[in-house]
PDB file of C-alpha atoms in Angstrom:
ATOM      1  CA  SER A   1      27.864 105.739 -74.834  1.00 54.00           C
ATOM      2  CA  THR A   2      29.633 102.474 -75.583  1.00 57.00           C
ATOM      3  CA  PHE A   3      31.885 102.698 -72.531  1.00 59.00           C
ATOM      4  CA  LYS A   4      28.937 103.091 -70.121  1.00 64.00           C
ATOM      5  CA  LEU A   5      27.147 100.218 -71.811  1.00 60.00           C
ATOM      6  CA  PHE A   6      30.296  98.065 -71.426  1.00 57.00           C
ATOM      7  CA  GLN A   7      30.541  99.004 -67.693  1.00 58.00           C
ATOM      8  CA  TYR A   8      26.885  98.199 -67.152  1.00 60.00           C
ATOM      9  CA  LEU A   9      27.183  94.827 -68.908  1.00 57.00           C
ATOM     10  CA  SER A  10      30.392  94.018 -66.998  1.00 58.00           C
ATOM     11  CA  LYS A  11      28.717  94.730 -63.665  1.00 60.00           C
ATOM     12  CA  ARG A  12      25.705  92.595 -64.657  1.00 57.00           C
ATOM     13  CA  MET A  13      27.995  89.758 -65.706  1.00 56.00           C
ATOM     14  CA  LEU A  14      29.864  89.944 -62.388  1.00 56.00           C
ATOM     15  CA  ARG A  15      26.585  89.835 -60.470  1.00 57.00           C
ATOM     16  CA  LEU A  16      25.364  86.898 -62.526  1.00 52.00           C
ATOM     17  CA  ASN A  17      28.684  85.103 -62.044  1.00 54.00           C
ATOM     18  CA  HIS A  18      28.475  85.711 -58.287  1.00 52.00           C
ATOM     19  CA  LEU A  19      24.933  84.317 -58.218  1.00 51.00           C
ATOM     20  CA  GLN A  20      26.026  81.349 -60.317  1.00 52.00           C
ATOM     21  CA  VAL A  21      29.002  80.639 -58.048  1.00 51.00           C
ATOM     22  CA  THR A  22      26.792  80.944 -54.957  1.00 55.00           C
ATOM     23  CA  ASN A  23      24.216  78.640 -56.541  1.00 57.00           C
ATOM     24  CA  ASP A  24      26.904  76.140 -57.616  1.00 62.00           C
ATOM     25  CA  SER A  25      28.413  76.078 -54.128  1.00 69.00           C
ATOM     26  CA  ALA A  26      24.982  75.466 -52.577  1.00 68.00           C
ATOM     27  CA  ILE A  27      24.387  72.604 -55.000  1.00 70.00           C
ATOM     28  CA  THR A  28      27.858  71.208 -54.316  1.00 75.00           C
ATOM     29  CA  GLN A  29      27.218  71.406 -50.570  1.00 74.00           C
ATOM     30  CA  ARG A  30      23.885  69.565 -50.948  1.00 75.00           C
ATOM     31  CA  VAL A  31      25.541  66.876 -53.051  1.00 73.00           C
ATOM     32  CA  GLU A  32      28.270  66.438 -50.418  1.00 78.00           C
ATOM     33  CA  ILE A  33      25.660  66.140 -47.658  1.00 77.00           C
ATOM     34  CA  MET A  34      23.716  63.559 -49.692  1.00 77.00           C
ATOM     35  CA  ASN A  35      26.914  61.611 -50.409  1.00 78.00           C
ATOM     36  CA  GLU A  36      27.686  61.531 -46.689  1.00 83.00           C
ATOM     37  CA  LYS A  37      24.153  60.356 -45.889  1.00 83.00           C
ATOM     38  CA  VAL A  38      24.366  57.639 -48.519  1.00 86.00           C
ATOM     39  CA  LYS A  39      27.707  56.510 -47.082  1.00 90.00           C
ATOM     40  CA  TYR A  40      26.371  56.312 -43.516  1.00 90.00           C
ATOM     41  CA  LEU A  41      23.321  54.399 -44.770  1.00 93.00           C
ATOM     42  CA  LEU A  42      24.954  52.037 -47.267  1.00 93.00           C
ATOM     43  CA  VAL A  43      28.036  50.918 -45.332  1.00 94.00           C
ATOM     44  CA  PRO A  44      26.044  49.333 -42.467  1.00 97.00           C
ATOM     45  CA  THR A  45      23.472  48.012 -44.957  1.00 96.00           C
ATOM     46  CA  CYS A  46      26.151  46.289 -47.027  1.00 95.00           C
ATOM     47  CA  ILE A  47      27.922  44.886 -43.956  1.00 97.00           C
ATOM     48  CA  VAL A  48      24.689  43.375 -42.623  1.00 98.00           C
ATOM     49  CA  ILE A  49      23.772  41.922 -46.030  1.00 97.00           C
ATOM     50  CA  LEU A  50      27.273  40.499 -46.488  1.00 97.00           C
ATOM     51  CA  VAL A  51      27.423  38.858 -43.051  1.00 97.00           C
ATOM     52  CA  ASP A  52      23.835  37.612 -43.399  1.00 97.00           C
ATOM     53  CA  GLN A  53      24.311  36.071 -46.835  1.00 95.00           C
ATOM     54  CA  VAL A  54      27.706  34.531 -46.021  1.00 96.00           C
ATOM     55  CA  THR A  55      26.401  32.939 -42.814  1.00 96.00           C
ATOM     56  CA  LYS A  56      23.298  31.652 -44.615  1.00 95.00           C
ATOM     57  CA  SER A  57      25.430  30.196 -47.415  1.00 93.00           C
ATOM     58  CA  LEU A  58      27.647  28.466 -44.858  1.00 95.00           C
ATOM     59  CA  ALA A  59      24.580  27.141 -43.053  1.00 94.00           C
ATOM     60  CA  VAL A  60      23.126  25.770 -46.296  1.00 92.00           C
ATOM     61  CA  ALA A  61      26.464  24.173 -47.241  1.00 92.00           C
ATOM     62  CA  LYS A  62      27.372  22.699 -43.857  1.00 93.00           C
ATOM     63  CA  LEU A  63      24.162  22.016 -41.915  1.00 91.00           C
ATOM     64  CA  GLU A  64      21.694  19.182 -42.397  1.00 91.00           C
ATOM     65  CA  PRO A  65      18.005  19.599 -41.510  1.00 89.00           C
ATOM     66  CA  ASN A  66      17.049  18.015 -38.193  1.00 87.00           C
ATOM     67  CA  GLU A  67      20.715  17.478 -37.256  1.00 91.00           C
ATOM     68  CA  PRO A  68      21.504  20.420 -34.967  1.00 90.00           C
ATOM     69  CA  ILE A  69      25.041  21.238 -33.880  1.00 92.00           C
ATOM     70  CA  MET A  70      25.293  22.183 -30.210  1.00 93.00           C
ATOM     71  CA  LEU A  71      27.502  25.200 -29.485  1.00 91.00           C
ATOM     72  CA  LEU A  72      26.998  26.660 -26.035  1.00 92.00           C
ATOM     73  CA  TRP A  73      24.347  26.215 -23.357  1.00 92.00           C
ATOM     74  CA  THR A  74      21.063  26.272 -25.360  1.00 93.00           C
ATOM     75  CA  LEU A  75      22.609  27.795 -28.503  1.00 95.00           C
ATOM     76  CA  GLN A  76      22.747  25.470 -31.464  1.00 95.00           C
ATOM     77  CA  LEU A  77      22.893  25.650 -35.251  1.00 95.00           C
ATOM     78  CA  ASN A  78      19.786  24.098 -36.751  1.00 95.00           C
ATOM     79  CA  ILE A  79      18.822  24.911 -40.350  1.00 93.00           C
ATOM     80  CA  ILE A  80      15.228  25.437 -41.446  1.00 90.00           C
ATOM     81  CA  ARG A  81      13.606  27.120 -44.465  1.00 88.00           C
ATOM     82  CA  ASN A  82      11.052  29.713 -43.395  1.00 82.00           C
ATOM     83  CA  SER A  83       8.387  30.608 -45.940  1.00 76.00           C
ATOM     84  CA  GLY A  84       6.532  32.863 -43.508  1.00 71.00           C
ATOM     85  CA  ALA A  85       7.295  36.053 -41.640  1.00 72.00           C
ATOM     86  CA  SER A  86       8.689  36.291 -38.116  1.00 67.00           C
ATOM     87  CA  PHE A  87       8.109  33.169 -36.056  1.00 61.00           C
ATOM     88  CA  SER A  88       7.018  31.382 -39.290  1.00 63.00           C
ATOM     89  CA  LEU A  89       3.660  33.176 -39.268  1.00 67.00           C
ATOM     90  CA  GLY A  90       1.844  33.440 -42.600  1.00 65.00           C
ATOM     91  CA  SER A  91       3.746  30.698 -44.396  1.00 68.00           C
ATOM     92  CA  ASN A  92       1.181  30.723 -47.222  1.00 73.00           C
ATOM     93  CA  LEU A  93       1.640  34.487 -47.779  1.00 74.00           C
ATOM     94  CA  THR A  94       5.287  34.461 -48.908  1.00 74.00           C
ATOM     95  CA  PRO A  95       4.926  36.717 -52.019  1.00 77.00           C
ATOM     96  CA  TYR A  96       2.912  39.265 -50.034  1.00 83.00           C
ATOM     97  CA  ILE A  97       5.418  39.263 -47.188  1.00 82.00           C
ATOM     98  CA  ALA A  98       8.223  39.821 -49.699  1.00 82.00           C
ATOM     99  CA  SER A  99       6.300  42.666 -51.357  1.00 87.00           C
ATOM    100  CA  VAL A 100       5.686  44.366 -48.022  1.00 88.00           C
ATOM    101  CA  ALA A 101       9.386  43.970 -47.172  1.00 89.00           C
ATOM    102  CA  ILE A 102      10.389  45.592 -50.470  1.00 91.00           C
ATOM    103  CA  LEU A 103       8.020  48.503 -49.792  1.00 94.00           C
ATOM    104  CA  ALA A 104       9.388  48.754 -46.256  1.00 94.00           C
ATOM    105  CA  SER A 105      12.944  48.978 -47.595  1.00 94.00           C
ATOM    106  CA  ILE A 106      11.892  51.891 -49.815  1.00 93.00           C
ATOM    107  CA  GLY A 107      10.260  53.607 -46.832  1.00 94.00           C
ATOM    108  CA  ILE A 108      13.294  53.002 -44.627  1.00 95.00           C
ATOM    109  CA  THR A 109      15.576  54.492 -47.274  1.00 92.00           C
ATOM    110  CA  TYR A 110      13.336  57.545 -47.634  1.00 91.00           C
ATOM    111  CA  LEU A 111      13.186  58.143 -43.865  1.00 92.00           C
ATOM    112  CA  ALA A 112      16.915  57.581 -43.518  1.00 92.00           C
ATOM    113  CA  LEU A 113      17.771  60.175 -46.158  1.00 88.00           C
ATOM    114  CA  LEU A 114      15.716  62.737 -44.229  1.00 88.00           C
ATOM    115  CA  GLU A 115      17.864  62.044 -41.163  1.00 89.00           C
ATOM    116  CA  SER A 116      20.773  64.298 -40.219  1.00 87.00           C
ATOM    117  CA  ASN A 117      22.192  62.378 -37.241  1.00 90.00           C
ATOM    118  CA  ARG A 118      24.969  60.022 -38.361  1.00 92.00           C
ATOM    119  CA  MET A 119      24.330  57.421 -35.670  1.00 95.00           C
ATOM    120  CA  THR A 120      20.608  57.258 -36.419  1.00 94.00           C
ATOM    121  CA  LEU A 121      21.402  57.066 -40.127  1.00 95.00           C
ATOM    122  CA  SER A 122      23.759  54.139 -39.476  1.00 96.00           C
ATOM    123  CA  PHE A 123      21.095  52.273 -37.521  1.00 97.00           C
ATOM    124  CA  TYR A 124      18.642  52.868 -40.367  1.00 96.00           C
ATOM    125  CA  GLY A 125      21.315  51.145 -42.485  1.00 97.00           C
ATOM    126  CA  ILE A 126      21.389  48.183 -40.098  1.00 97.00           C
ATOM    127  CA  VAL A 127      17.598  47.889 -40.310  1.00 97.00           C
ATOM    128  CA  LEU A 128      17.684  48.201 -44.106  1.00 97.00           C
ATOM    129  CA  GLY A 129      20.349  45.490 -44.271  1.00 97.00           C
ATOM    130  CA  GLY A 130      18.167  43.201 -42.158  1.00 96.00           C
ATOM    131  CA  VAL A 131      15.131  43.717 -44.359  1.00 95.00           C
ATOM    132  CA  LEU A 132      17.099  43.295 -47.589  1.00 96.00           C
ATOM    133  CA  GLY A 133      18.954  40.232 -46.279  1.00 95.00           C
ATOM    134  CA  ASN A 134      15.664  38.366 -45.957  1.00 91.00           C
ATOM    135  CA  VAL A 135      14.274  39.847 -49.198  1.00 91.00           C
ATOM    136  CA  ILE A 136      17.312  38.474 -51.043  1.00 91.00           C
ATOM    137  CA  ASP A 137      16.355  35.008 -49.791  1.00 88.00           C
ATOM    138  CA  ARG A 138      12.783  35.468 -50.985  1.00 86.00           C
ATOM    139  CA  ILE A 139      14.058  36.472 -54.432  1.00 85.00           C
ATOM    140  CA  ALA A 140      17.122  34.249 -54.886  1.00 84.00           C
ATOM    141  CA  ARG A 141      16.353  31.022 -53.034  1.00 75.00           C
ATOM    142  CA  THR A 142      14.158  28.417 -54.641  1.00 70.00           C
ATOM    143  CA  GLY A 143      10.507  28.524 -53.805  1.00 62.00           C
ATOM    144  CA  ASP A 144       7.040  28.567 -55.276  1.00 61.00           C
ATOM    145  CA  GLY A 145       6.675  31.300 -57.905  1.00 60.00           C
ATOM    146  CA  PHE A 146       7.475  34.994 -57.844  1.00 63.00           C
ATOM    147  CA  LEU A 147       9.039  36.117 -54.530  1.00 68.00           C
ATOM    148  CA  GLY A 148       8.290  32.646 -53.163  1.00 66.00           C
ATOM    149  CA  GLY A 149      11.739  31.780 -51.867  1.00 76.00           C
ATOM    150  CA  LYS A 150      12.180  30.628 -48.305  1.00 84.00           C
ATOM    151  CA  VAL A 151      14.389  32.423 -45.796  1.00 88.00           C
ATOM    152  CA  VAL A 152      17.250  30.405 -44.331  1.00 92.00           C
ATOM    153  CA  ASP A 153      17.139  30.414 -40.509  1.00 93.00           C
ATOM    154  CA  PHE A 154      19.761  28.566 -38.511  1.00 93.00           C
ATOM    155  CA  ILE A 155      20.445  30.202 -35.103  1.00 94.00           C
ATOM    156  CA  ASP A 156      18.490  28.166 -32.586  1.00 94.00           C
ATOM    157  CA  LEU A 157      18.298  29.035 -28.888  1.00 94.00           C
ATOM    158  CA  GLN A 158      15.786  26.188 -28.376  1.00 92.00           C
ATOM    159  CA  TRP A 159      13.545  28.483 -26.316  1.00 93.00           C
ATOM    160  CA  TRP A 160      12.958  31.036 -29.110  1.00 90.00           C
ATOM    161  CA  PRO A 161      12.029  30.624 -32.791  1.00 89.00           C
ATOM    162  CA  ILE A 162      14.994  29.884 -35.078  1.00 91.00           C
ATOM    163  CA  PHE A 163      16.415  33.031 -36.720  1.00 92.00           C
ATOM    164  CA  ASN A 164      19.303  34.431 -38.782  1.00 94.00           C
ATOM    165  CA  PHE A 165      21.696  37.402 -38.796  1.00 96.00           C
ATOM    166  CA  ALA A 166      19.247  39.626 -40.721  1.00 95.00           C
ATOM    167  CA  ASP A 167      16.720  39.047 -37.937  1.00 94.00           C
ATOM    168  CA  VAL A 168      19.343  40.042 -35.350  1.00 95.00           C
ATOM    169  CA  ALA A 169      19.977  43.264 -37.297  1.00 97.00           C
ATOM    170  CA  LEU A 170      16.243  44.023 -37.262  1.00 95.00           C
ATOM    171  CA  VAL A 171      15.805  43.221 -33.575  1.00 94.00           C
ATOM    172  CA  VAL A 172      18.779  45.431 -32.638  1.00 96.00           C
ATOM    173  CA  GLY A 173      18.285  48.132 -35.267  1.00 97.00           C
ATOM    174  CA  LEU A 174      14.569  48.904 -35.060  1.00 95.00           C
ATOM    175  CA  PRO A 175      14.334  49.623 -31.315  1.00 96.00           C
ATOM    176  CA  THR A 176      17.584  51.592 -31.509  1.00 97.00           C
ATOM    177  CA  VAL A 177      16.262  53.767 -34.362  1.00 96.00           C
ATOM    178  CA  MET A 178      13.048  54.305 -32.424  1.00 95.00           C
ATOM    179  CA  PHE A 179      14.975  55.275 -29.283  1.00 95.00           C
ATOM    180  CA  LEU A 180      17.304  57.641 -31.175  1.00 94.00           C
ATOM    181  CA  ARG A 181      14.377  59.264 -33.019  1.00 91.00           C
ATOM    182  CA  TYR A 182      12.472  59.637 -29.720  1.00 91.00           C
ATOM    183  CA  ARG A 183      15.500  61.220 -28.073  1.00 88.00           C
ATOM    184  CA  GLU A 184      15.995  63.636 -30.989  1.00 83.00           C
ATOM    185  CA  GLU A 185      12.320  64.617 -31.029  1.00 80.00           C
ATOM    186  CA  LYS A 186      12.347  65.098 -27.261  1.00 76.00           C
ATOM    187  CA  SER A 187      15.347  67.438 -27.513  1.00 73.00           C
ATOM    188  CA  TYR A 188      13.359  69.724 -29.872  1.00 67.00           C
ATOM    189  CA  VAL A 189      10.519  70.136 -27.356  1.00 60.00           C
TER     190      VAL A 189
END
C-alpha cells in the first residue's frame, strides 16, 4: 500500500542522509587535516623566504663588492653573485641548477604533505623556504637567459664559502628533517 511504500522510502532516505552526513564529515575532516598541514608547511616557508629576500635586498642596496664589512671575529658581510650551486660549483650550469631546485621544491612539498608530525612538517617548510629563496634569485635577479639569475650571497666567515639566509635554512633544515624522519621510522620498528 501507499503507506508502506512511504515508510520504506522514508527509511531509505534516512539511511542515505546518514551516509551522506558521514561522508561529508569525513571529507570535512580530511580538508581540515590538509589545511593544518598546509599551515605548518607554509608559515615556516614564508618566514624563511621573507627573511632571505629582505636580507638579500639590504645586502644589494648597502654592500659594495670587494668591500667587506667586519662584524665579529671572522664574520663579515661581503656581497658576491653566485651563478653556481653550493660553494659556487657548476657556475656554467645555472639554468639546470634552477630547474633541479624547482623539481626539488615540488618533491619537498609532496613529501611534506604526506607527513603527520607537525615539527617535521615545519622543518620541511624551512627546507622549502631555503630552496625557494635561492630559486627566486635565479628567476628574478638579472642573469643570462631563462633561470640564469645569480644568487646573492653575503655572509662571509672567511674560512667557509660565502652564503645567505636560504643556505642557512637548508643547512639547518635538511639534517633536522632527516633526523626527525629517522626517529619516526625507528619508532615504528
